[in-house]
PDB file of C-alpha atoms in Angstrom:
ATOM      1  CA  UNK A  16       0.000   0.000   0.000  1.00 44.00           C
ATOM      2  CA  UNK A  17       2.808   2.432   0.791  1.00 43.00           C
ATOM      3  CA  UNK A  18       3.721   2.823  -2.873  1.00 53.00           C
ATOM      4  CA  UNK A  19       0.139   3.690  -3.788  1.00 76.00           C
ATOM      5  CA  UNK A  20      -0.597   6.366  -1.198  1.00 84.00           C
ATOM      6  CA  UNK A  21       0.548   9.963  -1.064  1.00 90.00           C
ATOM      7  CA  UNK A  22       1.939  11.234   2.272  1.00 91.00           C
ATOM      8  CA  UNK A  23      -1.360  12.983   3.047  1.00 93.00           C
ATOM      9  CA  UNK A  24      -3.311   9.793   2.390  1.00 93.00           C
ATOM     10  CA  UNK A  25      -0.883   7.803   4.518  1.00 94.00           C
ATOM     11  CA  UNK A  26      -1.517  10.279   7.339  1.00 95.00           C
ATOM     12  CA  UNK A  27      -5.274   9.920   6.965  1.00 96.00           C
ATOM     13  CA  UNK A  28      -5.046   6.151   6.809  1.00 96.00           C
ATOM     14  CA  UNK A  29      -2.930   5.681   9.959  1.00 96.00           C
ATOM     15  CA  UNK A  30      -5.198   8.018  11.956  1.00 97.00           C
ATOM     16  CA  UNK A  31      -8.248   6.088  10.768  1.00 97.00           C
ATOM     17  CA  UNK A  32      -6.592   2.728  11.443  1.00 97.00           C
ATOM     18  CA  UNK A  33      -5.726   3.698  15.004  1.00 97.00           C
ATOM     19  CA  UNK A  34      -9.229   5.041  15.696  1.00 98.00           C
ATOM     20  CA  UNK A  35     -10.979   1.725  15.108  1.00 98.00           C
ATOM     21  CA  UNK A  36      -9.051   0.252  18.046  1.00 97.00           C
ATOM     22  CA  UNK A  37     -11.616   2.075  20.200  1.00 98.00           C
ATOM     23  CA  UNK A  38     -14.529   0.199  18.643  1.00 98.00           C
ATOM     24  CA  UNK A  39     -15.762  -2.856  20.541  1.00 98.00           C
ATOM     25  CA  UNK A  40     -18.163  -5.640  19.656  1.00 98.00           C
ATOM     26  CA  UNK A  41     -21.811  -4.633  20.035  1.00 97.00           C
ATOM     27  CA  UNK A  42     -21.209  -0.874  19.916  1.00 98.00           C
ATOM     28  CA  UNK A  43     -23.431   1.685  18.218  1.00 98.00           C
ATOM     29  CA  UNK A  44     -20.941   3.820  16.307  1.00 98.00           C
ATOM     30  CA  UNK A  45     -21.438   7.202  14.676  1.00 98.00           C
ATOM     31  CA  UNK A  46     -19.778   7.258  11.257  1.00 98.00           C
ATOM     32  CA  UNK A  47     -18.452  10.601  10.089  1.00 98.00           C
ATOM     33  CA  UNK A  48     -18.301  12.122   6.628  1.00 97.00           C
ATOM     34  CA  UNK A  49     -15.329  13.163   4.515  1.00 95.00           C
ATOM     35  CA  UNK A  50     -12.150  11.727   3.069  1.00 94.00           C
ATOM     36  CA  UNK A  51     -10.524  10.793   6.390  1.00 96.00           C
ATOM     37  CA  UNK A  52     -13.760   9.356   7.775  1.00 97.00           C
ATOM     38  CA  UNK A  53     -14.057   7.242   4.632  1.00 97.00           C
ATOM     39  CA  UNK A  54     -10.766   5.542   5.518  1.00 97.00           C
ATOM     40  CA  UNK A  55     -12.202   4.796   8.963  1.00 98.00           C
ATOM     41  CA  UNK A  56     -15.387   3.268   7.515  1.00 98.00           C
ATOM     42  CA  UNK A  57     -13.252   1.047   5.286  1.00 97.00           C
ATOM     43  CA  UNK A  58     -11.132  -0.018   8.280  1.00 97.00           C
ATOM     44  CA  UNK A  59     -14.291  -0.938  10.200  1.00 98.00           C
ATOM     45  CA  UNK A  60     -15.581  -2.835   7.188  1.00 98.00           C
ATOM     46  CA  UNK A  61     -12.378  -4.854   7.125  1.00 97.00           C
ATOM     47  CA  UNK A  62     -12.867  -5.786  10.795  1.00 97.00           C
ATOM     48  CA  UNK A  63     -16.473  -6.774  10.111  1.00 97.00           C
ATOM     49  CA  UNK A  64     -15.438  -8.907   7.158  1.00 96.00           C
ATOM     50  CA  UNK A  65     -12.255 -10.497   8.498  1.00 96.00           C
ATOM     51  CA  UNK A  66     -12.664 -10.512  12.290  1.00 96.00           C
ATOM     52  CA  UNK A  67     -16.427 -10.874  12.676  1.00 96.00           C
ATOM     53  CA  UNK A  68     -16.827  -7.523  14.445  1.00 97.00           C
ATOM     54  CA  UNK A  69     -20.517  -6.870  15.117  1.00 97.00           C
ATOM     55  CA  UNK A  70     -21.477  -3.214  15.291  1.00 98.00           C
ATOM     56  CA  UNK A  71     -24.310  -0.971  14.185  1.00 98.00           C
ATOM     57  CA  UNK A  72     -23.313   2.193  12.400  1.00 98.00           C
ATOM     58  CA  UNK A  73     -25.164   5.506  12.373  1.00 98.00           C
ATOM     59  CA  UNK A  74     -23.947   7.455   9.333  1.00 98.00           C
ATOM     60  CA  UNK A  75     -23.852  11.254   9.263  1.00 97.00           C
ATOM     61  CA  UNK A  76     -24.626  11.546   5.535  1.00 97.00           C
ATOM     62  CA  UNK A  77     -26.164   9.590   2.678  1.00 97.00           C
ATOM     63  CA  UNK A  78     -22.759   8.980   1.081  1.00 96.00           C
ATOM     64  CA  UNK A  79     -21.357   7.567   4.319  1.00 98.00           C
ATOM     65  CA  UNK A  80     -24.412   5.326   4.609  1.00 98.00           C
ATOM     66  CA  UNK A  81     -23.800   4.002   1.092  1.00 98.00           C
ATOM     67  CA  UNK A  82     -20.119   3.327   1.821  1.00 98.00           C
ATOM     68  CA  UNK A  83     -20.907   1.615   5.131  1.00 98.00           C
ATOM     69  CA  UNK A  84     -23.393  -0.733   3.474  1.00 98.00           C
ATOM     70  CA  UNK A  85     -20.910  -1.445   0.679  1.00 98.00           C
ATOM     71  CA  UNK A  86     -18.291  -2.655   3.183  1.00 98.00           C
ATOM     72  CA  UNK A  87     -20.733  -4.757   5.192  1.00 97.00           C
ATOM     73  CA  UNK A  88     -21.531  -2.544   8.195  1.00 98.00           C
ATOM     74  CA  UNK A  89     -25.098  -2.752   9.516  1.00 98.00           C
ATOM     75  CA  UNK A  90     -26.609   0.733   9.174  1.00 98.00           C
ATOM     76  CA  UNK A  91     -29.326   2.097  11.467  1.00 98.00           C
ATOM     77  CA  UNK A  92     -30.784   5.568  11.970  1.00 97.00           C
ATOM     78  CA  UNK A  93     -30.058   7.866  14.901  1.00 97.00           C
ATOM     79  CA  UNK A  94     -33.667   7.397  16.025  1.00 97.00           C
ATOM     80  CA  UNK A  95     -33.226   3.620  16.051  1.00 97.00           C
ATOM     81  CA  UNK A  96     -29.968   3.902  17.991  1.00 97.00           C
ATOM     82  CA  UNK A  97     -31.282   6.576  20.392  1.00 96.00           C
ATOM     83  CA  UNK A  98     -27.777   6.978  21.862  1.00 97.00           C
ATOM     84  CA  UNK A  99     -24.302   6.055  20.611  1.00 98.00           C
ATOM     85  CA  UNK A 100     -21.281   4.607  22.343  1.00 98.00           C
ATOM     86  CA  UNK A 101     -18.815   6.381  20.097  1.00 98.00           C
ATOM     87  CA  UNK A 102     -18.574   8.660  17.066  1.00 98.00           C
ATOM     88  CA  UNK A 103     -15.490   8.841  14.847  1.00 98.00           C
ATOM     89  CA  UNK A 104     -15.245  11.715  12.378  1.00 98.00           C
ATOM     90  CA  UNK A 105     -12.776  13.979  10.658  1.00 98.00           C
ATOM     91  CA  UNK A 106     -12.326  17.739  10.971  1.00 98.00           C
ATOM     92  CA  UNK A 107     -11.328  20.635   8.753  1.00 98.00           C
ATOM     93  CA  UNK A 108      -9.489  22.323  11.633  1.00 98.00           C
ATOM     94  CA  UNK A 109      -8.828  21.645  15.304  1.00 98.00           C
ATOM     95  CA  UNK A 110      -7.116  23.753  17.961  1.00 98.00           C
ATOM     96  CA  UNK A 111      -5.249  22.964  21.175  1.00 96.00           C
ATOM     97  CA  UNK A 112      -8.508  22.642  23.124  1.00 97.00           C
ATOM     98  CA  UNK A 113      -9.858  20.148  20.563  1.00 98.00           C
ATOM     99  CA  UNK A 114     -12.454  22.611  19.308  1.00 98.00           C
ATOM    100  CA  UNK A 115     -13.227  22.053  15.652  1.00 98.00           C
ATOM    101  CA  UNK A 116     -14.384  23.498  12.387  1.00 98.00           C
ATOM    102  CA  UNK A 117     -16.355  20.925  10.414  1.00 98.00           C
ATOM    103  CA  UNK A 118     -18.628  21.004   7.409  1.00 97.00           C
ATOM    104  CA  UNK A 119     -16.251  21.162   4.480  1.00 97.00           C
ATOM    105  CA  UNK A 120     -18.043  18.085   3.148  1.00 95.00           C
ATOM    106  CA  UNK A 121     -21.453  19.670   3.647  1.00 96.00           C
ATOM    107  CA  UNK A 122     -22.749  17.359   6.408  1.00 97.00           C
ATOM    108  CA  UNK A 123     -22.217  19.532   9.482  1.00 97.00           C
ATOM    109  CA  UNK A 124     -25.814  19.398  10.757  1.00 98.00           C
ATOM    110  CA  UNK A 125     -26.107  15.624  10.825  1.00 97.00           C
ATOM    111  CA  UNK A 126     -22.484  15.322  11.995  1.00 98.00           C
ATOM    112  CA  UNK A 127     -23.202  17.541  15.004  1.00 98.00           C
ATOM    113  CA  UNK A 128     -26.403  15.679  15.875  1.00 98.00           C
ATOM    114  CA  UNK A 129     -24.585  12.336  15.740  1.00 98.00           C
ATOM    115  CA  UNK A 130     -21.553  13.587  17.690  1.00 98.00           C
ATOM    116  CA  UNK A 131     -23.571  15.144  20.504  1.00 98.00           C
ATOM    117  CA  UNK A 132     -25.648  11.962  20.859  1.00 98.00           C
ATOM    118  CA  UNK A 133     -22.503   9.953  21.710  1.00 98.00           C
ATOM    119  CA  UNK A 134     -20.711   9.045  24.907  1.00 98.00           C
ATOM    120  CA  UNK A 135     -17.428   9.890  23.204  1.00 98.00           C
ATOM    121  CA  UNK A 136     -16.267  11.669  20.045  1.00 98.00           C
ATOM    122  CA  UNK A 137     -12.964  10.835  18.397  1.00 98.00           C
ATOM    123  CA  UNK A 138     -11.606  13.076  15.649  1.00 98.00           C
ATOM    124  CA  UNK A 139      -9.172  11.709  13.104  1.00 98.00           C
ATOM    125  CA  UNK A 140      -7.035  14.106  11.095  1.00 98.00           C
ATOM    126  CA  UNK A 141      -3.730  14.633   9.374  1.00 96.00           C
ATOM    127  CA  UNK A 142      -1.228  16.961  11.014  1.00 94.00           C
ATOM    128  CA  UNK A 143      -2.075  19.776   8.589  1.00 95.00           C
ATOM    129  CA  UNK A 144      -5.481  20.257  10.259  1.00 97.00           C
ATOM    130  CA  UNK A 145      -4.014  21.526  13.531  1.00 97.00           C
ATOM    131  CA  UNK A 146      -4.163  25.323  13.988  1.00 97.00           C
ATOM    132  CA  UNK A 147      -3.379  27.807  16.734  1.00 97.00           C
ATOM    133  CA  UNK A 148      -6.620  29.702  16.111  1.00 97.00           C
ATOM    134  CA  UNK A 149      -9.706  28.458  14.289  1.00 98.00           C
ATOM    135  CA  UNK A 150     -10.851  30.332  11.206  1.00 98.00           C
ATOM    136  CA  UNK A 151      -8.342  29.910   8.396  1.00 97.00           C
ATOM    137  CA  UNK A 152     -10.687  27.278   6.963  1.00 98.00           C
ATOM    138  CA  UNK A 153     -13.962  28.913   5.877  1.00 98.00           C
ATOM    139  CA  UNK A 154     -16.630  28.391   8.532  1.00 98.00           C
ATOM    140  CA  UNK A 155     -19.690  26.607   7.082  1.00 98.00           C
ATOM    141  CA  UNK A 156     -23.111  27.800   8.187  1.00 98.00           C
ATOM    142  CA  UNK A 157     -26.184  25.814   7.127  1.00 98.00           C
ATOM    143  CA  UNK A 158     -29.140  28.086   6.289  1.00 98.00           C
ATOM    144  CA  UNK A 159     -32.641  27.497   4.972  1.00 98.00           C
ATOM    145  CA  UNK A 160     -33.091  28.425   1.296  1.00 98.00           C
ATOM    146  CA  UNK A 161     -35.922  30.877   2.050  1.00 98.00           C
ATOM    147  CA  UNK A 162     -34.407  34.351   2.380  1.00 98.00           C
ATOM    148  CA  UNK A 163     -30.833  33.089   2.259  1.00 98.00           C
ATOM    149  CA  UNK A 164     -29.558  36.359   0.816  1.00 98.00           C
ATOM    150  CA  UNK A 165     -31.114  38.251   3.710  1.00 98.00           C
ATOM    151  CA  UNK A 166     -29.554  35.777   6.127  1.00 98.00           C
ATOM    152  CA  UNK A 167     -26.173  36.301   4.480  1.00 98.00           C
ATOM    153  CA  UNK A 168     -26.494  40.079   4.774  1.00 97.00           C
ATOM    154  CA  UNK A 169     -27.431  39.795   8.458  1.00 97.00           C
ATOM    155  CA  UNK A 170     -24.449  37.510   9.112  1.00 98.00           C
ATOM    156  CA  UNK A 171     -22.042  39.909   7.399  1.00 97.00           C
ATOM    157  CA  UNK A 172     -23.490  42.764   9.464  1.00 96.00           C
ATOM    158  CA  UNK A 173     -23.060  40.698  12.621  1.00 96.00           C
ATOM    159  CA  UNK A 174     -19.425  40.010  11.792  1.00 97.00           C
ATOM    160  CA  UNK A 175     -18.597  43.721  11.976  1.00 96.00           C
ATOM    161  CA  UNK A 176     -18.785  43.486  15.768  1.00 95.00           C
ATOM    162  CA  UNK A 177     -16.928  40.159  16.033  1.00 97.00           C
ATOM    163  CA  UNK A 178     -13.218  39.495  16.550  1.00 97.00           C
ATOM    164  CA  UNK A 179     -12.445  38.202  13.055  1.00 98.00           C
ATOM    165  CA  UNK A 180     -10.081  39.159  10.252  1.00 97.00           C
ATOM    166  CA  UNK A 181     -12.550  38.774   7.357  1.00 96.00           C
ATOM    167  CA  UNK A 182     -16.300  39.219   6.896  1.00 95.00           C
ATOM    168  CA  UNK A 183     -17.210  37.748   3.493  1.00 95.00           C
ATOM    169  CA  UNK A 184     -19.909  35.086   3.286  1.00 97.00           C
ATOM    170  CA  UNK A 185     -20.209  33.111   0.047  1.00 98.00           C
ATOM    171  CA  UNK A 186     -22.921  30.694  -1.039  1.00 98.00           C
ATOM    172  CA  UNK A 187     -21.490  27.219  -1.609  1.00 98.00           C
ATOM    173  CA  UNK A 188     -22.146  26.082  -5.157  1.00 98.00           C
ATOM    174  CA  UNK A 189     -22.434  22.720  -6.890  1.00 97.00           C
ATOM    175  CA  UNK A 190     -21.583  23.664 -10.449  1.00 97.00           C
ATOM    176  CA  UNK A 191     -24.028  26.360 -11.528  1.00 97.00           C
ATOM    177  CA  UNK A 192     -26.497  25.644  -8.728  1.00 98.00           C
ATOM    178  CA  UNK A 193     -26.391  26.082  -4.947  1.00 98.00           C
ATOM    179  CA  UNK A 194     -25.039  23.122  -3.009  1.00 98.00           C
ATOM    180  CA  UNK A 195     -27.944  21.411  -1.222  1.00 98.00           C
ATOM    181  CA  UNK A 196     -27.404  19.467   2.008  1.00 98.00           C
ATOM    182  CA  UNK A 197     -29.043  16.157   2.885  1.00 97.00           C
ATOM    183  CA  UNK A 198     -31.652  18.187   4.766  1.00 97.00           C
ATOM    184  CA  UNK A 199     -32.423  20.374   1.753  1.00 98.00           C
ATOM    185  CA  UNK A 200     -30.606  23.471   3.006  1.00 98.00           C
ATOM    186  CA  UNK A 201     -27.896  25.784   1.639  1.00 98.00           C
ATOM    187  CA  UNK A 202     -24.427  26.449   3.071  1.00 98.00           C
ATOM    188  CA  UNK A 203     -22.794  29.831   3.506  1.00 98.00           C
ATOM    189  CA  UNK A 204     -19.014  29.707   3.894  1.00 98.00           C
ATOM    190  CA  UNK A 205     -17.698  32.495   6.130  1.00 98.00           C
ATOM    191  CA  UNK A 206     -14.184  33.640   5.209  1.00 98.00           C
ATOM    192  CA  UNK A 207     -13.040  34.869   8.615  1.00 98.00           C
ATOM    193  CA  UNK A 208      -9.289  34.274   8.617  1.00 98.00           C
ATOM    194  CA  UNK A 209      -9.227  33.992  12.397  1.00 97.00           C
ATOM    195  CA  UNK A 210     -11.984  33.601  15.004  1.00 98.00           C
ATOM    196  CA  UNK A 211     -11.050  35.369  18.219  1.00 97.00           C
ATOM    197  CA  UNK A 212     -13.881  33.902  20.327  1.00 98.00           C
ATOM    198  CA  UNK A 213     -15.281  30.753  18.719  1.00 98.00           C
ATOM    199  CA  UNK A 214     -17.667  30.035  21.618  1.00 98.00           C
ATOM    200  CA  UNK A 215     -19.299  33.424  21.170  1.00 98.00           C
ATOM    201  CA  UNK A 216     -19.366  33.006  17.392  1.00 98.00           C
ATOM    202  CA  UNK A 217     -21.136  29.652  17.629  1.00 98.00           C
ATOM    203  CA  UNK A 218     -23.732  31.051  20.013  1.00 97.00           C
ATOM    204  CA  UNK A 219     -24.635  34.227  18.127  1.00 97.00           C
ATOM    205  CA  UNK A 220     -24.803  32.533  14.724  1.00 98.00           C
ATOM    206  CA  UNK A 221     -27.348  29.993  15.975  1.00 97.00           C
ATOM    207  CA  UNK A 222     -29.539  32.770  17.381  1.00 96.00           C
ATOM    208  CA  UNK A 223     -30.055  34.260  13.922  1.00 96.00           C
ATOM    209  CA  UNK A 224     -33.304  33.444  12.083  1.00 96.00           C
ATOM    210  CA  UNK A 225     -32.577  31.425   8.958  1.00 97.00           C
ATOM    211  CA  UNK A 226     -29.486  29.756  10.413  1.00 98.00           C
ATOM    212  CA  UNK A 227     -29.952  26.034  11.034  1.00 98.00           C
ATOM    213  CA  UNK A 228     -26.499  25.185  12.434  1.00 98.00           C
ATOM    214  CA  UNK A 229     -22.870  26.254  12.203  1.00 98.00           C
ATOM    215  CA  UNK A 230     -19.669  24.274  11.770  1.00 98.00           C
ATOM    216  CA  UNK A 231     -18.050  25.168  15.096  1.00 98.00           C
ATOM    217  CA  UNK A 232     -17.908  22.034  17.248  1.00 98.00           C
ATOM    218  CA  UNK A 233     -17.143  23.383  20.699  1.00 98.00           C
ATOM    219  CA  UNK A 234     -16.392  21.161  23.712  1.00 97.00           C
ATOM    220  CA  UNK A 235     -17.606  18.048  21.867  1.00 98.00           C
ATOM    221  CA  UNK A 236     -14.394  16.241  20.905  1.00 98.00           C
ATOM    222  CA  UNK A 237     -12.766  14.007  23.543  1.00 98.00           C
ATOM    223  CA  UNK A 238      -9.837  12.536  21.614  1.00 98.00           C
ATOM    224  CA  UNK A 239      -7.978  13.596  18.494  1.00 98.00           C
ATOM    225  CA  UNK A 240      -5.844  11.100  16.597  1.00 98.00           C
ATOM    226  CA  UNK A 241      -3.307  12.804  14.340  1.00 98.00           C
ATOM    227  CA  UNK A 242      -1.691  10.955  11.479  1.00 97.00           C
ATOM    228  CA  UNK A 243       1.655  11.742   9.832  1.00 96.00           C
ATOM    229  CA  UNK A 244       2.894  10.802   6.390  1.00 93.00           C
ATOM    230  CA  UNK A 245       5.654   8.600   7.828  1.00 93.00           C
ATOM    231  CA  UNK A 246       3.186   6.416   9.723  1.00 94.00           C
ATOM    232  CA  UNK A 247       3.488   8.155  13.092  1.00 96.00           C
ATOM    233  CA  UNK A 248       0.251   8.489  15.044  1.00 98.00           C
ATOM    234  CA  UNK A 249      -0.306  10.899  17.929  1.00 98.00           C
ATOM    235  CA  UNK A 250      -3.300  10.421  20.239  1.00 98.00           C
ATOM    236  CA  UNK A 251      -4.380  13.309  22.472  1.00 98.00           C
ATOM    237  CA  UNK A 252      -7.019  12.695  25.141  1.00 98.00           C
ATOM    238  CA  UNK A 253      -8.285  16.005  26.508  1.00 96.00           C
ATOM    239  CA  UNK A 254     -10.138  14.394  29.416  1.00 95.00           C
ATOM    240  CA  UNK A 255      -7.194  12.298  30.610  1.00 95.00           C
ATOM    241  CA  UNK A 256      -4.630  14.952  29.714  1.00 95.00           C
ATOM    242  CA  UNK A 257      -2.481  12.374  27.946  1.00 97.00           C
ATOM    243  CA  UNK A 258      -0.528  12.331  24.690  1.00 96.00           C
ATOM    244  CA  UNK A 259       0.633   9.024  23.196  1.00 96.00           C
ATOM    245  CA  UNK A 260       2.713   8.352  20.093  1.00 96.00           C
ATOM    246  CA  UNK A 261       2.905   5.202  18.011  1.00 94.00           C
ATOM    247  CA  UNK A 262       3.827   4.147  14.498  1.00 93.00           C
ATOM    248  CA  UNK A 263       1.871   1.992  12.069  1.00 88.00           C
ATOM    249  CA  UNK A 264       3.433  -0.008   9.273  1.00 78.00           C
ATOM    250  CA  UNK A 265       2.000  -0.138   5.775  1.00 64.00           C
ATOM    251  CA  UNK A 266       1.389  -3.528   4.221  1.00 57.00           C
ATOM    252  CA  UNK A 267       0.947  -4.071   0.491  1.00 46.00           C
ATOM    253  CA  UNK A 268      -2.229  -6.096   0.155  1.00 48.00           C
ATOM    254  CA  UNK A 269      -5.415  -6.492  -1.795  1.00 42.00           C
ATOM    255  CA  UNK A 270      -7.893  -4.958   0.614  1.00 52.00           C
ATOM    256  CA  UNK A 271     -10.920  -2.746   0.976  1.00 48.00           C
ATOM    257  CA  UNK A 272      -8.963   0.417   0.186  1.00 50.00           C
ATOM    258  CA  UNK A 273      -8.075  -0.403  -3.373  1.00 50.00           C
ATOM    259  CA  UNK A 274     -10.937   1.593  -4.901  1.00 49.00           C
ATOM    260  CA  UNK A 275     -11.143   4.433  -2.384  1.00 46.00           C
ATOM    261  CA  UNK A 276     -10.917   7.831  -4.042  1.00 41.00           C
ATOM    262  CA  UNK A 277     -10.232  10.946  -1.981  1.00 36.00           C
TER     263      UNK A 277
END
């Protein structure tokens, strides 16, 4: 496998591979969305196929649900599960307090519902996702289509009084048409540069009519697993205050990752 993967994909893979060590037989597991989460779903599928692992997965998007079924994971809804033992997901950014920006893949609403309905949330990411201050990655905000331009104008007006470097809000597009989430909503990407007070930002955005949810995941993540291109894996547990390092080897084999596209 090592000859087939770029350094960034190696980093994603080793983080995903380490994360499934937390999954135990009989668990209800939240399955995240995005390129790194896709590696994790494939790793779980391999355990289901080869080791007989029995879990029920609650996907955070339709595309994750399709992938999970393809690799043999039993898929149930969040309402069927009621509560989850664990959620594993990626992130677009994370800071030293394990606060996150998520939503680059357009699934932030369902991702936040799944994560907050879990006993524990593990984030898997490559080392490039770590930042000193959140905000370099555009902050996704899910809004209802009705009056979205008014909502955008109100958000940009709000940002004048916030501790940010930029104030532009752009509608996410899918070709010539607005990107539509699984819940039928639009996404505004806020180009902020730096968010001085992310807790305040998350709170005031969700108080605005027209806003469904924002991509700031505050005080939700318990563990972040960081992958490096050389196979090194760093695990930070914010509750235990521990940092552990390990290294995973790559093995050339015909496995479930052969057709995975980033």
